[in-house]
Amino acid sequence: MDYVHLRRQAASLRKGLFDQGYLDEQFYQLEDLQDDASPNFVEEVVTLFFRDSARLMANIDQALDKCVKDFNKLDVYMQQLKGSCTSIGASRMKTDCSAFRECCRDENIEGCMRSFQKIKREHSVLRQKLESYFQLLRQAGPVECATRPNK
Amino acid sequence: MVSQEERELHVLAVDDSPVDRALISKLLRSSKFRVTSVDSAQRALELLDLESNVNMIFTDYSMPEMTGYDLLKRVKGSSELKKIPVVIMSSENVPNRICSCLEEGAEDFLIKPVRRDDVSRLCNRVLKC
């Protein structure tokens, strides 16, 4: 298996995530924390993020489905989601969360619905891209493998 | 003979967000602290009741049922716990909130995401490590 090629693909995917604004500088902070004691720290935190964000988004879906909209509750849920986005460096999602919160403050339900649809799309795209990235990293293995001589 | 566990300073991290809990725990462990993390202020108080060796508390501000501010007041209102430094973390920069926490005795108020430098700076200042 060509580990060098896989590593290059992973690096390219990663660069794209930053260049296209999906991730910001906070993601570097996560990478900086990864060490021998926690060799999969970044993937673990990202996995936690997608699990928790799915839960929060389900709460928001339910709250939006109700006849009487509780904008305070919607704002609280979105504040939590925005916080998680900020913590992993999910930059586009963070911006969309802020837009949703503005709509909550204005009690603009159509605006909330539109921005929430955008958040869901961004969430899905980010998840796909990061899953591909981590899969490539796993296939490429630790850096030492890249220098293993061919037999 | 003092064990490694006893030599390490013990920090209690309190945050209802699993992502932020993982982050702050890792930040603190990277700075060589022993870390216990819990997901609510109530659980933090239960642990403080059982353990007498917590050297510092890092708590999120916005948590359901009991906020980090409520936890801070309980800690500072307790004769057994009041000497433990408490650091509040929040994703929102709300000046009134920050003032209230500092007036109530918080050591510092950090805006998330918390960085390694924040932890080092606090550690040097508060725990002289």
mmCIF file of C-alpha atoms in Angstrom:
data_model
loop_
_atom_site.group_PDB
_atom_site.id
_atom_site.type_symbol
_atom_site.label_atom_id
_atom_site.label_comp_id
_atom_site.label_asym_id
_atom_site.label_seq_id
_atom_site.Cartn_x
_atom_site.Cartn_y
_atom_site.Cartn_z
ATOM 1 C CA MET A 1 0.000 0.000 0.000
ATOM 2 C CA ASP A 2 1.336 3.421 -0.910
ATOM 3 C CA TYR A 3 1.385 5.134 2.462
ATOM 4 C CA VAL A 4 3.056 8.248 1.084
ATOM 5 C CA HIS A 5 0.240 8.727 -1.418
ATOM 6 C CA LEU A 6 -2.395 8.218 1.276
ATOM 7 C CA ARG A 7 -0.676 10.759 3.530
ATOM 8 C CA ARG A 8 -0.571 13.238 0.638
ATOM 9 C CA GLN A 9 -4.287 12.710 0.003
ATOM 10 C CA ALA A 10 -5.040 13.247 3.685
ATOM 11 C CA ALA A 11 -2.911 16.413 3.751
ATOM 12 C CA SER A 12 -4.675 17.724 0.657
ATOM 13 C CA LEU A 13 -8.102 17.035 2.138
ATOM 14 C CA ARG A 14 -7.060 18.749 5.346
ATOM 15 C CA LYS A 15 -5.754 21.804 3.479
ATOM 16 C CA GLY A 16 -9.017 22.008 1.572
ATOM 17 C CA LEU A 17 -10.994 22.064 4.819
ATOM 18 C CA PHE A 18 -9.066 25.159 5.910
ATOM 19 C CA ASP A 19 -8.943 26.837 2.495
ATOM 20 C CA GLN A 20 -12.700 26.462 2.012
ATOM 21 C CA GLY A 21 -13.424 27.806 5.479
ATOM 22 C CA TYR A 22 -14.861 24.646 7.012
ATOM 23 C CA LEU A 23 -12.216 24.694 9.745
ATOM 24 C CA ASP A 24 -10.366 27.467 11.507
ATOM 25 C CA GLU A 25 -7.334 27.901 13.727
ATOM 26 C CA GLN A 26 -8.956 26.117 16.678
ATOM 27 C CA PHE A 27 -8.531 22.811 14.818
ATOM 28 C CA TYR A 28 -4.753 23.364 14.986
ATOM 29 C CA GLN A 29 -5.136 23.625 18.770
ATOM 30 C CA LEU A 30 -6.745 20.176 18.832
ATOM 31 C CA GLU A 31 -3.920 18.772 16.706
ATOM 32 C CA ASP A 32 -1.408 20.403 19.015
ATOM 33 C CA LEU A 33 -2.909 18.556 21.980
ATOM 34 C CA GLN A 34 -2.571 15.149 20.315
ATOM 35 C CA ASP A 35 0.406 13.283 21.708
ATOM 36 C CA ASP A 36 1.684 9.803 22.584
ATOM 37 C CA ALA A 37 -0.659 9.652 25.575
ATOM 38 C CA SER A 38 -3.658 10.468 23.328
ATOM 39 C CA PRO A 39 -2.612 9.467 19.786
ATOM 40 C CA ASN A 40 -6.194 9.689 18.447
ATOM 41 C CA PHE A 41 -7.264 12.751 20.395
ATOM 42 C CA VAL A 42 -8.422 14.800 17.401
ATOM 43 C CA GLU A 43 -10.574 12.028 15.970
ATOM 44 C CA GLU A 44 -12.015 11.283 19.419
ATOM 45 C CA VAL A 45 -13.027 14.905 20.004
ATOM 46 C CA VAL A 46 -14.472 15.210 16.504
ATOM 47 C CA THR A 47 -16.473 12.011 17.065
ATOM 48 C CA LEU A 48 -17.783 13.455 20.335
ATOM 49 C CA PHE A 49 -18.706 16.629 18.476
ATOM 50 C CA PHE A 50 -20.759 14.848 15.822
ATOM 51 C CA ARG A 51 -22.538 12.729 18.400
ATOM 52 C CA ASP A 52 -23.366 15.722 20.598
ATOM 53 C CA SER A 53 -24.258 18.035 17.735
ATOM 54 C CA ALA A 54 -26.684 15.417 16.342
ATOM 55 C CA ARG A 55 -28.401 15.337 19.723
ATOM 56 C CA LEU A 56 -28.606 19.140 19.925
ATOM 57 C CA MET A 57 -29.911 19.378 16.371
ATOM 58 C CA ALA A 58 -32.623 16.801 17.166
ATOM 59 C CA ASN A 59 -33.656 18.998 20.133
ATOM 60 C CA ILE A 60 -33.801 22.031 17.862
ATOM 61 C CA ASP A 61 -35.852 20.096 15.285
ATOM 62 C CA GLN A 62 -38.356 19.148 17.986
ATOM 63 C CA ALA A 63 -38.534 22.700 19.302
ATOM 64 C CA LEU A 64 -39.101 24.059 15.770
ATOM 65 C CA ASP A 65 -41.883 21.510 15.219
ATOM 66 C CA LYS A 66 -43.926 22.819 18.108
ATOM 67 C CA CYS A 67 -46.844 25.106 17.299
ATOM 68 C CA VAL A 68 -45.780 27.692 19.817
ATOM 69 C CA LYS A 69 -42.132 28.553 19.249
ATOM 70 C CA ASP A 70 -40.030 29.078 22.329
ATOM 71 C CA PHE A 71 -37.311 31.374 21.013
ATOM 72 C CA ASN A 72 -35.474 31.403 24.338
ATOM 73 C CA LYS A 73 -35.194 27.621 24.331
ATOM 74 C CA LEU A 74 -34.143 27.608 20.674
ATOM 75 C CA ASP A 75 -31.467 30.165 21.479
ATOM 76 C CA VAL A 76 -30.165 28.098 24.399
ATOM 77 C CA TYR A 77 -29.869 24.967 22.241
ATOM 78 C CA MET A 78 -28.156 26.925 19.486
ATOM 79 C CA GLN A 79 -25.777 28.539 21.965
ATOM 80 C CA GLN A 80 -24.707 25.033 23.017
ATOM 81 C CA LEU A 81 -24.271 23.941 19.406
ATOM 82 C CA LYS A 82 -22.316 27.078 18.565
ATOM 83 C CA GLY A 83 -20.089 26.473 21.573
ATOM 84 C CA SER A 84 -19.205 22.986 20.381
ATOM 85 C CA CYS A 85 -18.552 24.266 16.855
ATOM 86 C CA THR A 86 -16.202 26.879 18.270
ATOM 87 C CA SER A 87 -14.365 24.275 20.332
ATOM 88 C CA ILE A 88 -13.441 22.103 17.358
ATOM 89 C CA GLY A 89 -12.938 24.948 14.891
ATOM 90 C CA ALA A 90 -16.038 24.260 12.756
ATOM 91 C CA SER A 91 -15.985 27.756 11.344
ATOM 92 C CA ARG A 92 -18.816 27.719 8.803
ATOM 93 C CA MET A 93 -21.182 26.009 11.207
ATOM 94 C CA LYS A 94 -20.278 28.545 13.880
ATOM 95 C CA THR A 95 -21.214 31.424 11.556
ATOM 96 C CA ASP A 96 -24.521 29.758 10.661
ATOM 97 C CA CYS A 97 -25.288 29.212 14.360
ATOM 98 C CA SER A 98 -24.775 32.943 14.961
ATOM 99 C CA ALA A 99 -27.195 33.722 12.111
ATOM 100 C CA PHE A 100 -29.796 31.423 13.688
ATOM 101 C CA ARG A 101 -29.399 33.169 17.043
ATOM 102 C CA GLU A 102 -29.930 36.553 15.381
ATOM 103 C CA CYS A 103 -33.195 35.215 13.972
ATOM 104 C CA CYS A 104 -34.185 34.027 17.462
ATOM 105 C CA ARG A 105 -33.540 37.479 18.864
ATOM 106 C CA ASP A 106 -35.753 38.958 16.115
ATOM 107 C CA GLU A 107 -38.341 36.169 16.672
ATOM 108 C CA ASN A 108 -38.076 35.511 12.953
ATOM 109 C CA ILE A 109 -39.236 31.913 12.590
ATOM 110 C CA GLU A 110 -38.745 31.707 8.818
ATOM 111 C CA GLY A 111 -35.217 32.964 9.264
ATOM 112 C CA CYS A 112 -34.632 30.340 11.959
ATOM 113 C CA MET A 113 -35.918 27.574 9.691
ATOM 114 C CA ARG A 114 -33.740 28.708 6.771
ATOM 115 C CA SER A 115 -30.592 29.015 8.832
ATOM 116 C CA PHE A 116 -31.235 25.686 10.508
ATOM 117 C CA GLN A 117 -31.494 23.978 7.105
ATOM 118 C CA LYS A 118 -28.134 25.538 6.234
ATOM 119 C CA ILE A 119 -26.631 24.314 9.510
ATOM 120 C CA LYS A 120 -27.820 20.778 8.765
ATOM 121 C CA ARG A 121 -26.250 20.888 5.290
ATOM 122 C CA GLU A 122 -22.947 22.235 6.622
ATOM 123 C CA HIS A 123 -22.975 19.631 9.396
ATOM 124 C CA SER A 124 -23.464 16.825 6.878
ATOM 125 C CA VAL A 125 -20.725 18.064 4.531
ATOM 126 C CA LEU A 126 -18.263 18.597 7.380
ATOM 127 C CA ARG A 127 -18.988 15.144 8.742
ATOM 128 C CA GLN A 128 -18.361 13.495 5.362
ATOM 129 C CA LYS A 129 -15.133 15.385 4.792
ATOM 130 C CA LEU A 130 -13.740 14.725 8.273
ATOM 131 C CA GLU A 131 -14.726 11.045 8.137
ATOM 132 C CA SER A 132 -12.860 10.737 4.826
ATOM 133 C CA TYR A 133 -9.884 12.543 6.304
ATOM 134 C CA PHE A 134 -9.636 10.284 9.363
ATOM 135 C CA GLN A 135 -10.167 7.191 7.234
ATOM 136 C CA LEU A 136 -7.236 8.203 5.055
ATOM 137 C CA LEU A 137 -5.105 8.824 8.139
ATOM 138 C CA ARG A 138 -5.971 5.391 9.510
ATOM 139 C CA GLN A 139 -5.137 3.737 6.199
ATOM 140 C CA ALA A 140 -1.880 5.649 5.982
ATOM 141 C CA GLY A 141 -0.977 4.536 9.506
ATOM 142 C CA PRO A 142 1.583 6.188 11.783
ATOM 143 C CA VAL A 143 4.289 8.272 10.090
ATOM 144 C CA GLU A 144 6.915 5.496 10.610
ATOM 145 C CA CYS A 145 4.954 3.282 8.156
ATOM 146 C CA ALA A 146 5.487 5.815 5.396
ATOM 147 C CA THR A 147 9.215 5.164 5.539
ATOM 148 C CA ARG A 148 9.023 1.342 5.717
ATOM 149 C CA PRO A 149 11.023 -0.033 2.757
ATOM 150 C CA ASN A 150 9.144 -2.065 0.117
ATOM 151 C CA LYS A 151 9.962 -5.759 0.018
ATOM 152 C CA MET B 1 6.839 7.993 50.560
ATOM 153 C CA VAL B 2 4.627 10.328 48.513
ATOM 154 C CA SER B 3 2.935 8.684 45.504
ATOM 155 C CA GLN B 4 2.876 10.280 42.038
ATOM 156 C CA GLU B 5 -0.856 10.839 42.446
ATOM 157 C CA GLU B 6 -0.269 12.761 45.651
ATOM 158 C CA ARG B 7 2.472 14.854 44.038
ATOM 159 C CA GLU B 8 0.303 15.866 41.063
ATOM 160 C CA LEU B 9 -2.028 18.791 41.595
ATOM 161 C CA HIS B 10 -5.654 17.766 41.256
ATOM 162 C CA VAL B 11 -8.022 19.842 39.144
ATOM 163 C CA LEU B 12 -11.766 19.360 38.941
ATOM 164 C CA ALA B 13 -13.199 20.227 35.506
ATOM 165 C CA VAL B 14 -16.931 20.894 35.295
ATOM 166 C CA ASP B 15 -18.724 21.208 31.942
ATOM 167 C CA ASP B 16 -22.005 19.854 30.591
ATOM 168 C CA SER B 17 -20.602 19.782 27.040
ATOM 169 C CA PRO B 18 -18.809 16.483 26.339
ATOM 170 C CA VAL B 19 -16.648 18.197 23.703
ATOM 171 C CA ASP B 20 -15.533 20.954 26.052
ATOM 172 C CA ARG B 21 -15.037 18.492 28.884
ATOM 173 C CA ALA B 22 -12.692 16.438 26.706
ATOM 174 C CA LEU B 23 -10.834 19.566 25.642
ATOM 175 C CA ILE B 24 -10.323 21.109 29.059
ATOM 176 C CA SER B 25 -9.357 17.726 30.545
ATOM 177 C CA LYS B 26 -6.715 17.218 27.873
ATOM 178 C CA LEU B 27 -5.418 20.781 28.257
ATOM 179 C CA LEU B 28 -5.039 20.291 31.988
ATOM 180 C CA ARG B 29 -3.465 16.825 31.687
ATOM 181 C CA SER B 30 -0.980 18.230 29.172
ATOM 182 C CA SER B 31 0.011 20.676 31.891
ATOM 183 C CA LYS B 32 0.646 17.691 34.173
ATOM 184 C CA PHE B 33 -2.427 18.029 36.368
ATOM 185 C CA ARG B 34 -4.425 15.070 37.593
ATOM 186 C CA VAL B 35 -7.926 15.739 36.298
ATOM 187 C CA THR B 36 -11.378 14.647 37.357
ATOM 188 C CA SER B 37 -14.130 15.812 35.038
ATOM 189 C CA VAL B 38 -17.855 15.925 35.774
ATOM 190 C CA ASP B 39 -20.825 17.055 33.735
ATOM 191 C CA SER B 40 -22.684 19.192 36.268
ATOM 192 C CA ALA B 41 -22.241 21.530 39.198
ATOM 193 C CA GLN B 42 -24.264 19.137 41.343
ATOM 194 C CA ARG B 43 -21.841 16.288 40.639
ATOM 195 C CA ALA B 44 -18.955 18.669 41.325
ATOM 196 C CA LEU B 45 -20.340 19.408 44.792
ATOM 197 C CA GLU B 46 -20.832 15.686 45.463
ATOM 198 C CA LEU B 47 -17.215 15.027 44.538
ATOM 199 C CA LEU B 48 -15.934 17.945 46.613
ATOM 200 C CA ASP B 49 -17.816 16.464 49.535
ATOM 201 C CA LEU B 50 -15.985 13.161 49.128
ATOM 202 C CA GLU B 51 -12.532 14.333 48.117
ATOM 203 C CA SER B 52 -10.473 16.742 50.170
ATOM 204 C CA ASN B 53 -7.599 17.073 47.730
ATOM 205 C CA VAL B 54 -8.967 19.231 44.900
ATOM 206 C CA ASN B 55 -6.477 22.030 44.269
ATOM 207 C CA MET B 56 -8.391 23.997 41.632
ATOM 208 C CA ILE B 57 -11.746 24.051 39.845
ATOM 209 C CA PHE B 58 -12.352 24.927 36.198
ATOM 210 C CA THR B 59 -16.047 25.292 35.550
ATOM 211 C CA ASP B 60 -18.214 26.270 32.638
ATOM 212 C CA TYR B 61 -20.559 29.148 33.355
ATOM 213 C CA SER B 62 -23.693 28.105 31.446
ATOM 214 C CA MET B 63 -24.952 24.774 32.674
ATOM 215 C CA PRO B 64 -28.537 23.621 33.186
ATOM 216 C CA GLU B 65 -30.009 23.570 36.723
ATOM 217 C CA MET B 66 -26.930 24.929 38.486
ATOM 218 C CA THR B 67 -24.636 27.371 36.698
ATOM 219 C CA GLY B 68 -20.903 27.772 37.200
ATOM 220 C CA TYR B 69 -21.696 30.986 39.047
ATOM 221 C CA ASP B 70 -23.953 29.067 41.465
ATOM 222 C CA LEU B 71 -21.159 26.544 41.978
ATOM 223 C CA LEU B 72 -18.687 29.359 42.612
ATOM 224 C CA LYS B 73 -20.984 30.852 45.279
ATOM 225 C CA ARG B 74 -21.382 27.480 46.975
ATOM 226 C CA VAL B 75 -17.625 26.907 47.005
ATOM 227 C CA LYS B 76 -16.797 30.381 48.291
ATOM 228 C CA GLY B 77 -19.581 30.146 50.847
ATOM 229 C CA SER B 78 -18.164 26.958 52.341
ATOM 230 C CA SER B 79 -15.557 27.101 55.076
ATOM 231 C CA GLU B 80 -14.043 23.806 53.845
ATOM 232 C CA LEU B 81 -13.951 24.735 50.165
ATOM 233 C CA LYS B 82 -13.512 28.503 49.978
ATOM 234 C CA LYS B 83 -9.735 28.382 49.564
ATOM 235 C CA ILE B 84 -9.979 26.356 46.345
ATOM 236 C CA PRO B 85 -9.345 28.671 43.364
ATOM 237 C CA VAL B 86 -12.220 28.627 40.888
ATOM 238 C CA VAL B 87 -11.839 29.552 37.235
ATOM 239 C CA ILE B 88 -14.967 30.216 35.192
ATOM 240 C CA MET B 89 -15.109 29.460 31.447
ATOM 241 C CA SER B 90 -17.699 30.748 29.023
ATOM 242 C CA SER B 91 -18.220 30.945 25.277
ATOM 243 C CA GLU B 92 -19.884 34.333 25.770
ATOM 244 C CA ASN B 93 -18.150 37.572 26.598
ATOM 245 C CA VAL B 94 -20.725 39.233 28.872
ATOM 246 C CA PRO B 95 -19.124 42.004 30.976
ATOM 247 C CA ASN B 96 -21.766 41.890 33.766
ATOM 248 C CA ARG B 97 -21.310 38.163 34.064
ATOM 249 C CA ILE B 98 -17.538 38.495 34.241
ATOM 250 C CA CYS B 99 -17.740 41.206 36.926
ATOM 251 C CA SER B 100 -20.173 39.186 39.017
ATOM 252 C CA CYS B 101 -17.949 36.140 38.946
ATOM 253 C CA LEU B 102 -14.807 38.054 39.828
ATOM 254 C CA GLU B 103 -16.611 39.876 42.634
ATOM 255 C CA GLU B 104 -17.822 36.533 43.955
ATOM 256 C CA GLY B 105 -14.200 35.394 44.173
ATOM 257 C CA ALA B 106 -13.443 33.678 40.873
ATOM 258 C CA GLU B 107 -9.758 33.522 40.135
ATOM 259 C CA ASP B 108 -10.275 34.300 36.488
ATOM 260 C CA PHE B 109 -12.880 34.244 33.738
ATOM 261 C CA LEU B 110 -11.774 32.628 30.489
ATOM 262 C CA ILE B 111 -13.515 33.014 27.160
ATOM 263 C CA LYS B 112 -13.701 29.709 25.287
ATOM 264 C CA PRO B 113 -12.005 28.149 23.530
ATOM 265 C CA VAL B 114 -9.521 27.889 26.363
ATOM 266 C CA ARG B 115 -5.902 27.691 25.209
ATOM 267 C CA ARG B 116 -2.798 26.064 26.618
ATOM 268 C CA ASP B 117 -1.385 29.513 27.431
ATOM 269 C CA ASP B 118 -4.433 30.326 29.578
ATOM 270 C CA VAL B 119 -3.854 27.210 31.655
ATOM 271 C CA SER B 120 -0.095 27.824 32.039
ATOM 272 C CA ARG B 121 -0.606 31.447 33.013
ATOM 273 C CA LEU B 122 -3.210 30.538 35.631
ATOM 274 C CA CYS B 123 -1.169 27.675 36.946
ATOM 275 C CA ASN B 124 1.868 29.891 37.429
ATOM 276 C CA ARG B 125 -0.139 32.611 39.110
ATOM 277 C CA VAL B 126 -2.500 30.631 41.268
ATOM 278 C CA LEU B 127 -0.751 27.424 42.154
ATOM 279 C CA LYS B 128 2.835 28.656 41.830
ATOM 280 C CA CYS B 129 3.781 25.639 39.714
#
